[in-house]
mmCIF file with all atom_site columns, C-alpha atoms in Angstrom:
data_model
loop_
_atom_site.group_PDB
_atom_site.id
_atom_site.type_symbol
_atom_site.label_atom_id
_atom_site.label_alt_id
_atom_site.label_comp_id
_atom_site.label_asym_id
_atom_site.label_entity_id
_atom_site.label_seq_id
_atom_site.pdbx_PDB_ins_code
_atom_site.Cartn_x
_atom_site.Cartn_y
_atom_site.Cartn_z
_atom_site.occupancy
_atom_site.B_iso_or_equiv
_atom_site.pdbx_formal_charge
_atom_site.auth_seq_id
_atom_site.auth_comp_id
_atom_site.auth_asym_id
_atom_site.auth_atom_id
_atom_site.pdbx_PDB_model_num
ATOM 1  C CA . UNK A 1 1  ? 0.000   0.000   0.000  1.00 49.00 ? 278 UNK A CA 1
ATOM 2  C CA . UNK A 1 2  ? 1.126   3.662   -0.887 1.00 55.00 ? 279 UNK A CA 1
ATOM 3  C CA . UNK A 1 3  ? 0.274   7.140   0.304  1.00 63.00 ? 280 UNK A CA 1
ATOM 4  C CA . UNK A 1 4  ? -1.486  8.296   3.707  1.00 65.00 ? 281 UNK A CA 1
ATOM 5  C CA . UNK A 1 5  ? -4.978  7.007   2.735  1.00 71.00 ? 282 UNK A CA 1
ATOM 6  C CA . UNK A 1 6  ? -4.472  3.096   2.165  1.00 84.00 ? 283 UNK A CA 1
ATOM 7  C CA . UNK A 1 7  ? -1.801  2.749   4.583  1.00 86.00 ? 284 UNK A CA 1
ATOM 8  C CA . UNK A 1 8  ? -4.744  4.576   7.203  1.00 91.00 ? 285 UNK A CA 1
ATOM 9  C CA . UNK A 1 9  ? -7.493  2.384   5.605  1.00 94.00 ? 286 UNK A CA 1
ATOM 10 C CA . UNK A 1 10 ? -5.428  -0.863  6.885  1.00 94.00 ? 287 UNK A CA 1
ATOM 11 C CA . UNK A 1 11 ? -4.307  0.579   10.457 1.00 96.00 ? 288 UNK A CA 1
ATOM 12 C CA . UNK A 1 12 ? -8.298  1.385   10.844 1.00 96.00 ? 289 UNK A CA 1
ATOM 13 C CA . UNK A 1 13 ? -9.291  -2.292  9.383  1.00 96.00 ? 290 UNK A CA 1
ATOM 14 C CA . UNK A 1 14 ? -6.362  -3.958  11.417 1.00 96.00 ? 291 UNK A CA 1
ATOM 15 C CA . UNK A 1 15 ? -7.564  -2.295  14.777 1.00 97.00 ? 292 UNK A CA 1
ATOM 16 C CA . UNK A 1 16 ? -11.315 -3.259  14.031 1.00 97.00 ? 293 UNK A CA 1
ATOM 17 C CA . UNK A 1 17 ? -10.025 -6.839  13.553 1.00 97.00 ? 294 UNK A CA 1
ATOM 18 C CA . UNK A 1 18 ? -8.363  -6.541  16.929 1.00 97.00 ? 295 UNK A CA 1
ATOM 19 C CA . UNK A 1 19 ? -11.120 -5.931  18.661 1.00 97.00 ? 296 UNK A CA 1
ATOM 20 C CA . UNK A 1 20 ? -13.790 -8.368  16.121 1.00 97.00 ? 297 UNK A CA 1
ATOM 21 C CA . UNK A 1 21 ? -11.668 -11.331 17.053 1.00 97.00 ? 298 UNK A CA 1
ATOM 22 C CA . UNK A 1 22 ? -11.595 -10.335 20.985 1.00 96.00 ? 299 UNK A CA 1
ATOM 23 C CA . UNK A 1 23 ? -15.298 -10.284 21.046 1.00 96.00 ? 300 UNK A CA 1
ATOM 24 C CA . UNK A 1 24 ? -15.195 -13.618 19.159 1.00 96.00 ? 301 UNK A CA 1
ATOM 25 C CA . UNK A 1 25 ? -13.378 -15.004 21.852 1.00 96.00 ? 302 UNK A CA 1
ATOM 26 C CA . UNK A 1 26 ? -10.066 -15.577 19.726 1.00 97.00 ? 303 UNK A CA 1
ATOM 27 C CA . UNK A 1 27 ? -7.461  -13.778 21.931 1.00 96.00 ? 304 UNK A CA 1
ATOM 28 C CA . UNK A 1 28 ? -4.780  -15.441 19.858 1.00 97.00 ? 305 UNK A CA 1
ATOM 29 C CA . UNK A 1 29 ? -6.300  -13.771 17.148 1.00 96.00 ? 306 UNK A CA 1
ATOM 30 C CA . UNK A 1 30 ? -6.399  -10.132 18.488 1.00 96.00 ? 307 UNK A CA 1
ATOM 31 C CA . UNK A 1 31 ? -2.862  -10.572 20.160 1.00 97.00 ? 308 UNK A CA 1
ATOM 32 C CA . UNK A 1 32 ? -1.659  -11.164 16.394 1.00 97.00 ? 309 UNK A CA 1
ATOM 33 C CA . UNK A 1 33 ? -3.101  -8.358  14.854 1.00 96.00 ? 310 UNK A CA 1
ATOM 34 C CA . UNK A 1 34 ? -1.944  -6.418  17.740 1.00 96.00 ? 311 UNK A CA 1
ATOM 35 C CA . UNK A 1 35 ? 1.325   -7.638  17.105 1.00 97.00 ? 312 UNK A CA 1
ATOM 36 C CA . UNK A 1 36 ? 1.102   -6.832  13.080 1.00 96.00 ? 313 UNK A CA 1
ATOM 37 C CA . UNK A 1 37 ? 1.249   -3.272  13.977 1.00 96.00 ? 314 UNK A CA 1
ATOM 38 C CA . UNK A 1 38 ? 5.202   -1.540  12.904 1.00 95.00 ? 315 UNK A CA 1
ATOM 39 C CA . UNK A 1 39 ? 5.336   0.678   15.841 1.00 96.00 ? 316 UNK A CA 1
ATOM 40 C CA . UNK A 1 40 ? 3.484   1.949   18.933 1.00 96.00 ? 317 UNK A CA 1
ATOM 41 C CA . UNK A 1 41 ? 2.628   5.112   16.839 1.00 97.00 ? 318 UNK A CA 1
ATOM 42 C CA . UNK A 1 42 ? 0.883   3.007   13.672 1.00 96.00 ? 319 UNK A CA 1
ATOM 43 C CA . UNK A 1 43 ? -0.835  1.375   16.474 1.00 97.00 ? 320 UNK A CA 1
ATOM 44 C CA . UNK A 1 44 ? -2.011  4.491   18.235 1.00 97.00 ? 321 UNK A CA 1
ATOM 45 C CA . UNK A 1 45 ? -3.019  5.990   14.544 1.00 96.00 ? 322 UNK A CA 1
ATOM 46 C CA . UNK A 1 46 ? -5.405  3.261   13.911 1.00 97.00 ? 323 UNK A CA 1
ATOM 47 C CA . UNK A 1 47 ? -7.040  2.954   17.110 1.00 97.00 ? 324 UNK A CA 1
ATOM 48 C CA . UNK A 1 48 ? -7.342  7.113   17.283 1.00 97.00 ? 325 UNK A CA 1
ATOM 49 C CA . UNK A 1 49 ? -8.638  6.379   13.114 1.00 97.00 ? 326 UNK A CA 1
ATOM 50 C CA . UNK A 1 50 ? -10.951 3.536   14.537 1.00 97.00 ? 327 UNK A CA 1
ATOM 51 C CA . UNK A 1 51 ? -12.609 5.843   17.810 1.00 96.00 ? 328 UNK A CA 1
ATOM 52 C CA . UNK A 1 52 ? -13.136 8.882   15.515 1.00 95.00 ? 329 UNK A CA 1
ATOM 53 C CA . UNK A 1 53 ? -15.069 7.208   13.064 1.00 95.00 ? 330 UNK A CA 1
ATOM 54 C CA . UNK A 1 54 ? -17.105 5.109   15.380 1.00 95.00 ? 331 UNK A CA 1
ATOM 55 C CA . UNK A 1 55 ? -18.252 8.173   17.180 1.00 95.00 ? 332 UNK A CA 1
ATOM 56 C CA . UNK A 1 56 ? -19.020 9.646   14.010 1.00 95.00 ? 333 UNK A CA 1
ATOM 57 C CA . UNK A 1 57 ? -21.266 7.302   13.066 1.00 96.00 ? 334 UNK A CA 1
ATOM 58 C CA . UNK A 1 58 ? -22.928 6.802   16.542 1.00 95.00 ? 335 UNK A CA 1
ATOM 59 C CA . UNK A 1 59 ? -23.151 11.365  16.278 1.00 96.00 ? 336 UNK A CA 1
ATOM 60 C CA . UNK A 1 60 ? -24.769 10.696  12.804 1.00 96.00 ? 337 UNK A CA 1
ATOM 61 C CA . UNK A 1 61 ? -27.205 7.989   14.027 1.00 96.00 ? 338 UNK A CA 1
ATOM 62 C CA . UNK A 1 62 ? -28.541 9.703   17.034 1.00 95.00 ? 339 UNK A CA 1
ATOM 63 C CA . UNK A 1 63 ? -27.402 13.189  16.272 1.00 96.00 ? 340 UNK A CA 1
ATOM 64 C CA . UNK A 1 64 ? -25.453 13.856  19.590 1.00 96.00 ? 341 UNK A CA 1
ATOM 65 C CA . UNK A 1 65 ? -22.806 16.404  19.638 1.00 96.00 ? 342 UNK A CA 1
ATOM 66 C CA . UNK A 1 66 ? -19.850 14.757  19.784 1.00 95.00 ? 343 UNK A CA 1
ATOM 67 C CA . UNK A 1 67 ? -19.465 16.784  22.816 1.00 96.00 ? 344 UNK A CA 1
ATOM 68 C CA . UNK A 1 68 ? -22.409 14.979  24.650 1.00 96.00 ? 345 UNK A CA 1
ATOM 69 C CA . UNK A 1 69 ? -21.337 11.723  22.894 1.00 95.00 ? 346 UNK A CA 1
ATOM 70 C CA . UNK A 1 70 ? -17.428 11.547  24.660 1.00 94.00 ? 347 UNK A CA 1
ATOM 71 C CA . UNK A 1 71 ? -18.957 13.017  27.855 1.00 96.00 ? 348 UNK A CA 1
ATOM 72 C CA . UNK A 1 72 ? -21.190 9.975   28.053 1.00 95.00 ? 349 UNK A CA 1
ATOM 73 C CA . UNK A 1 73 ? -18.467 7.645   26.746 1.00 93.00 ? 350 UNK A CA 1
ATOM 74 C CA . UNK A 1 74 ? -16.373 9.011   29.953 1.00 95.00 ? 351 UNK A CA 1
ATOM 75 C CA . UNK A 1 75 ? -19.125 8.415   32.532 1.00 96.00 ? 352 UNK A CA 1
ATOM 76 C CA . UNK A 1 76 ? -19.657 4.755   31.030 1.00 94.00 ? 353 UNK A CA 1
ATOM 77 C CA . UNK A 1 77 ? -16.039 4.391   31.714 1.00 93.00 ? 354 UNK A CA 1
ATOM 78 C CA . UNK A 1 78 ? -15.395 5.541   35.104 1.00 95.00 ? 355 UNK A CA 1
ATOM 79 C CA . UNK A 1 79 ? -19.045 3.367   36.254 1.00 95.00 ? 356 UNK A CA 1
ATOM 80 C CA . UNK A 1 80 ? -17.048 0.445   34.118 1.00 91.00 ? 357 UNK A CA 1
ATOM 81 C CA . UNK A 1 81 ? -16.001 -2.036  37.684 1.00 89.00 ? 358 UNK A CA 1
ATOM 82 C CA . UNK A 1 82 ? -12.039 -2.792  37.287 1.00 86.00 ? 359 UNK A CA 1
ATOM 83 C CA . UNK A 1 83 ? -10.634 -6.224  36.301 1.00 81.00 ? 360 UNK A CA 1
ATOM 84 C CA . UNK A 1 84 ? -10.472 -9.042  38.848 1.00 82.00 ? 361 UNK A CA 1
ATOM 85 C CA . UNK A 1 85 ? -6.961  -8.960  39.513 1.00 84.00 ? 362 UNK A CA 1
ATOM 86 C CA . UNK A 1 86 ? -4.253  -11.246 38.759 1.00 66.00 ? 363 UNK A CA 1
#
């Protein structure tokens, strides 16, 4: 792939598939793509891609402000009960 808008079209589809495979249950999966990533900052591009388009679709299908849409993504996040540890 060449130029900025294929290589961001595959960091966006390789972070959805992270996250499709670890709601399938196939960790191995996820931990791959993960892993498929060149760097930490190719990783954080495609997750940043990933969250910006999902919240613009979720603004265009209930037509939040994105404003009201990341202040109730926070709140769902700090109610969210940590990990069992170990």
């Amino acid at each position: 792939m060449t130029g900025p808008v294929p290589v961001a079209a595959d960091l966006v589809q390789r972070a959805a598939g992270v996250i499709a495979a670890r709601h399938r249950g196939d960790l191995a999966g996820a931990e791959a793509l993960l892993a498929s990533f060149d760097t930490d900052q190719a990783r954080t591009l495609g997750f940043y891609l990933l969250a910006d388009l999902a919240l613009g679709l979720v603004r265009a299908q209930t037509g939040q402000s994105l404003d009201d849409l990341v202040r109730e993504l926070a709140l769902l996040v700090a109610a969210t009960p940590p990990p069992p540890p170990g």
